[in-house]
Amino acid sequence: MYITCLDVEGVLVPEIWVAFAEASGIPELKRTTRDEPDYDKLMNWRLGILKEHGLGLKEIQDVIAKIDPLPGAKEFLDELRSFSQVILISDTFTQFAAPLMEKLGRPTLFCNTLEVADSGEITGFKMRVEQSKLSTVKALQSIGFDTIASGDSYNDLGMIQASKAGFLFRSTDKIKADYPDIPAYEAYDELLSAIKNAMK
Ligand SMILES: [Mg+2]
């Protein structure tokens, strides 16, 4: 029994913090784990900036509501969900992803949670589990699923390599060169065919 696990940012939607930095006009929020590898430190720094700008969850969601999924992403996901169970696995936060999930037809999403005060201020965040993507596919395998996984980045390699079939999608030249054994695709129809073939 197959289940498809998909990365979200870079595969179905733009990088949320980058898009948010542009939509909100706060360019320093473009800083990513490439600039600050310590994720906790980076997130606490981001939350500080949001607070400085007086942005609570509602204001942030209003900005994120202006961001659209990547062109063709909704159609791809609809088609994929017509023949496979699909779980989106992301390191982002449920509340940030929510406006984008609406636009994708409310697929199942496993990610992390922001801690929000009654006033709407974001006071902290809770990561669900270590190595969430790899841990999730392993858990699914432990209950009888064969997993098929796809993503674009370093944090996707664990679930891609641990799965029955795994694909890079719109990844970087560096990752594609470092992992030549992982099939890499750029177009949604290529990825759809590869997933279909893996299920045969
Ligand atoms: Mg990604």
Short mmCIF file of C-alpha atoms and ligand atoms in Angstrom, two decimals:
data_model
loop_
_atom_site.label_atom_id
_atom_site.label_comp_id
_atom_site.label_asym_id
_atom_site.label_seq_id
_atom_site.Cartn_x
_atom_site.Cartn_y
_atom_site.Cartn_z
CA MET A 1 0.00 0.00 0.00
CA TYR A 2 1.53 3.25 -1.13
CA ILE A 3 1.41 6.71 0.35
CA THR A 4 3.08 9.76 -1.18
CA CYS A 5 4.94 12.21 1.07
CA LEU A 6 5.64 15.61 -0.40
CA ASP A 7 7.71 18.54 0.70
CA VAL A 8 5.78 21.80 0.51
CA GLU A 9 8.01 24.86 0.12
CA GLY A 10 9.79 24.89 -3.22
CA VAL A 11 7.58 22.06 -4.48
CA LEU A 12 4.01 23.35 -4.14
CA VAL A 13 4.38 26.85 -2.74
CA PRO A 14 7.18 29.44 -2.71
CA GLU A 15 9.56 29.58 0.27
CA ILE A 16 7.14 31.08 2.79
CA TRP A 17 9.60 33.34 4.66
CA VAL A 18 11.07 34.71 1.43
CA ALA A 19 7.62 35.39 0.00
CA PHE A 20 6.53 36.85 3.34
CA ALA A 21 9.58 39.14 3.45
CA GLU A 22 8.63 40.45 0.00
CA ALA A 23 4.90 40.77 0.66
CA SER A 24 5.41 42.46 4.04
CA GLY A 25 8.31 44.69 2.97
CA ILE A 26 10.58 43.36 5.73
CA PRO A 27 13.61 42.23 3.70
CA GLU A 28 15.68 41.04 6.68
CA LEU A 29 13.22 38.15 7.04
CA LYS A 30 14.80 36.63 3.91
CA ARG A 31 17.51 35.27 6.15
CA THR A 32 17.37 31.47 6.06
CA THR A 33 19.08 28.42 7.54
CA ARG A 34 21.85 29.03 5.01
CA ASP A 35 22.70 32.23 6.91
CA GLU A 36 21.88 30.91 10.39
CA PRO A 37 22.14 27.13 10.59
CA ASP A 38 20.73 27.02 14.15
CA TYR A 39 16.99 26.76 13.44
CA ASP A 40 15.89 27.67 16.98
CA LYS A 41 18.07 30.75 16.94
CA LEU A 42 16.78 31.74 13.49
CA MET A 43 13.12 31.28 14.50
CA ASN A 44 13.51 33.24 17.73
CA TRP A 45 15.21 36.03 15.75
CA ARG A 46 12.35 36.00 13.22
CA LEU A 47 9.74 36.15 15.98
CA GLY A 48 11.59 39.13 17.46
CA ILE A 49 11.42 40.97 14.11
CA LEU A 50 7.70 40.23 13.78
CA LYS A 51 7.13 41.61 17.26
CA GLU A 52 9.17 44.72 16.45
CA HIS A 53 6.90 45.35 13.48
CA GLY A 54 3.83 44.75 15.63
CA LEU A 55 2.84 41.74 13.56
CA GLY A 56 0.68 39.17 15.31
CA LEU A 57 -0.62 35.98 13.79
CA LYS A 58 -3.60 37.64 12.10
CA GLU A 59 -1.48 40.28 10.32
CA ILE A 60 0.95 37.59 9.23
CA GLN A 61 -1.82 35.38 7.89
CA ASP A 62 -3.26 38.37 6.01
CA VAL A 63 0.11 38.81 4.27
CA ILE A 64 0.48 35.09 3.60
CA ALA A 65 -3.03 35.05 2.10
CA LYS A 66 -1.59 37.21 -0.71
CA ILE A 67 0.93 34.49 -1.60
CA ASP A 68 -0.17 31.95 -4.18
CA PRO A 69 0.86 28.32 -4.67
CA LEU A 70 3.32 27.76 -7.52
CA PRO A 71 1.67 27.74 -10.96
CA GLY A 72 0.17 24.31 -11.65
CA ALA A 73 0.64 23.09 -8.06
CA LYS A 74 -3.07 22.78 -7.27
CA GLU A 75 -3.78 20.84 -10.48
CA PHE A 76 -0.79 18.58 -9.82
CA LEU A 77 -1.90 17.86 -6.28
CA ASP A 78 -5.54 17.25 -7.33
CA GLU A 79 -4.39 14.74 -9.94
CA LEU A 80 -1.98 13.06 -7.51
CA ARG A 81 -4.67 12.78 -4.83
CA SER A 82 -6.96 11.08 -7.36
CA PHE A 83 -4.76 7.97 -7.38
CA SER A 84 -2.59 8.16 -4.22
CA GLN A 85 -2.97 9.04 -0.58
CA VAL A 86 -0.84 12.14 -0.04
CA ILE A 87 0.66 13.74 3.05
CA LEU A 88 2.47 17.04 2.87
CA ILE A 89 5.37 17.20 5.31
CA SER A 90 6.92 20.55 6.06
CA ASP A 91 9.17 22.22 8.59
CA THR A 92 6.97 25.31 8.56
CA PHE A 93 4.08 26.02 10.94
CA THR A 94 0.44 25.02 10.60
CA GLN A 95 -0.77 28.58 11.12
CA PHE A 96 1.56 30.02 8.45
CA ALA A 97 0.69 27.34 5.94
CA ALA A 98 -3.07 27.56 6.54
CA PRO A 99 -3.92 30.27 3.95
CA LEU A 100 -1.89 28.37 1.32
CA MET A 101 -3.52 25.04 2.19
CA GLU A 102 -6.92 26.63 1.52
CA LYS A 103 -5.73 27.40 -1.99
CA LEU A 104 -4.48 23.84 -2.45
CA GLY A 105 -7.82 22.27 -1.53
CA ARG A 106 -6.94 21.50 2.11
CA PRO A 107 -4.57 18.56 1.71
CA THR A 108 -3.31 16.72 4.80
CA LEU A 109 -0.36 18.62 6.23
CA PHE A 110 2.06 17.47 8.92
CA CYS A 111 4.14 20.35 10.23
CA ASN A 112 4.88 22.32 13.39
CA THR A 113 2.88 24.67 15.60
CA LEU A 114 3.24 28.27 16.68
CA GLU A 115 2.36 29.21 20.23
CA VAL A 116 -0.01 32.15 20.08
CA ALA A 117 -1.28 34.29 22.96
CA ASP A 118 -4.95 35.35 23.17
CA SER A 119 -3.82 38.79 21.97
CA GLY A 120 -2.59 37.19 18.72
CA GLU A 121 1.06 37.68 19.57
CA ILE A 122 3.28 34.75 18.61
CA THR A 123 5.10 33.81 21.79
CA GLY A 124 6.97 30.73 20.69
CA PHE A 125 6.90 27.62 18.58
CA LYS A 126 6.82 23.88 18.98
CA MET A 127 8.63 21.48 16.66
CA ARG A 128 6.70 18.20 16.40
CA VAL A 129 9.60 15.76 16.21
CA GLU A 130 13.31 15.62 15.33
CA GLN A 131 14.02 15.08 11.61
CA SER A 132 10.29 15.34 10.97
CA LYS A 133 10.34 14.14 7.36
CA LEU A 134 12.44 11.04 7.91
CA SER A 135 10.66 10.26 11.20
CA THR A 136 7.28 10.54 9.48
CA VAL A 137 8.05 8.19 6.57
CA LYS A 138 9.55 5.68 9.01
CA ALA A 139 6.41 5.86 11.14
CA LEU A 140 4.21 5.34 8.06
CA GLN A 141 6.33 2.35 7.04
CA SER A 142 5.91 0.92 10.55
CA ILE A 143 2.13 0.80 10.00
CA GLY A 144 2.35 -0.98 6.67
CA PHE A 145 2.79 1.69 4.02
CA ASP A 146 5.34 1.85 1.26
CA THR A 147 6.30 5.49 0.92
CA ILE A 148 7.10 7.54 -2.16
CA ALA A 149 8.74 10.86 -1.36
CA SER A 150 9.71 14.02 -3.17
CA GLY A 151 11.27 17.33 -2.19
CA ASP A 152 13.75 19.96 -3.27
CA SER A 153 16.20 20.40 -0.43
CA TYR A 154 18.71 18.89 1.99
CA ASN A 155 16.11 18.24 4.66
CA ASP A 156 14.18 16.07 2.16
CA LEU A 157 17.04 13.68 1.42
CA GLY A 158 16.35 11.51 4.47
CA MET A 159 12.76 10.74 3.51
CA ILE A 160 13.67 10.41 -0.18
CA GLN A 161 16.40 7.87 0.50
CA ALA A 162 14.37 5.93 3.07
CA SER A 163 11.40 5.53 0.70
CA LYS A 164 10.50 2.83 -1.80
CA ALA A 165 10.86 5.51 -4.46
CA GLY A 166 12.12 9.04 -4.07
CA PHE A 167 12.52 12.00 -6.39
CA LEU A 168 14.13 15.40 -6.29
CA PHE A 169 11.88 18.15 -7.60
CA ARG A 170 13.19 21.57 -8.69
CA SER A 171 16.26 21.02 -6.58
CA THR A 172 19.59 22.83 -6.77
CA ASP A 173 22.37 21.90 -9.20
CA LYS A 174 24.58 21.12 -6.21
CA ILE A 175 22.16 18.60 -4.68
CA LYS A 176 21.46 17.02 -8.07
CA ALA A 177 25.20 16.65 -8.69
CA ASP A 178 25.88 15.29 -5.18
CA TYR A 179 23.04 12.74 -5.44
CA PRO A 180 23.11 11.59 -9.07
CA ASP A 181 21.26 8.36 -8.20
CA ILE A 182 18.10 10.20 -7.19
CA PRO A 183 15.91 10.95 -10.24
CA ALA A 184 15.35 14.70 -10.51
CA TYR A 185 12.44 16.43 -12.22
CA GLU A 186 11.47 19.99 -12.99
CA ALA A 187 7.90 19.64 -14.27
CA TYR A 188 4.81 18.43 -12.44
CA ASP A 189 3.80 16.01 -15.20
CA GLU A 190 7.22 14.31 -14.99
CA LEU A 191 6.84 13.89 -11.24
CA LEU A 192 3.29 12.55 -11.65
CA SER A 193 4.44 9.91 -14.15
CA ALA A 194 7.36 8.92 -11.92
CA ILE A 195 5.03 8.46 -8.92
CA LYS A 196 2.55 6.49 -11.05
CA ASN A 197 5.34 4.24 -12.33
CA ALA A 198 6.65 3.65 -8.82
CA MET A 199 3.19 2.43 -7.77
CA LYS A 200 2.97 -0.18 -10.55
MG MG B 1 11.37 22.54 0.19
#
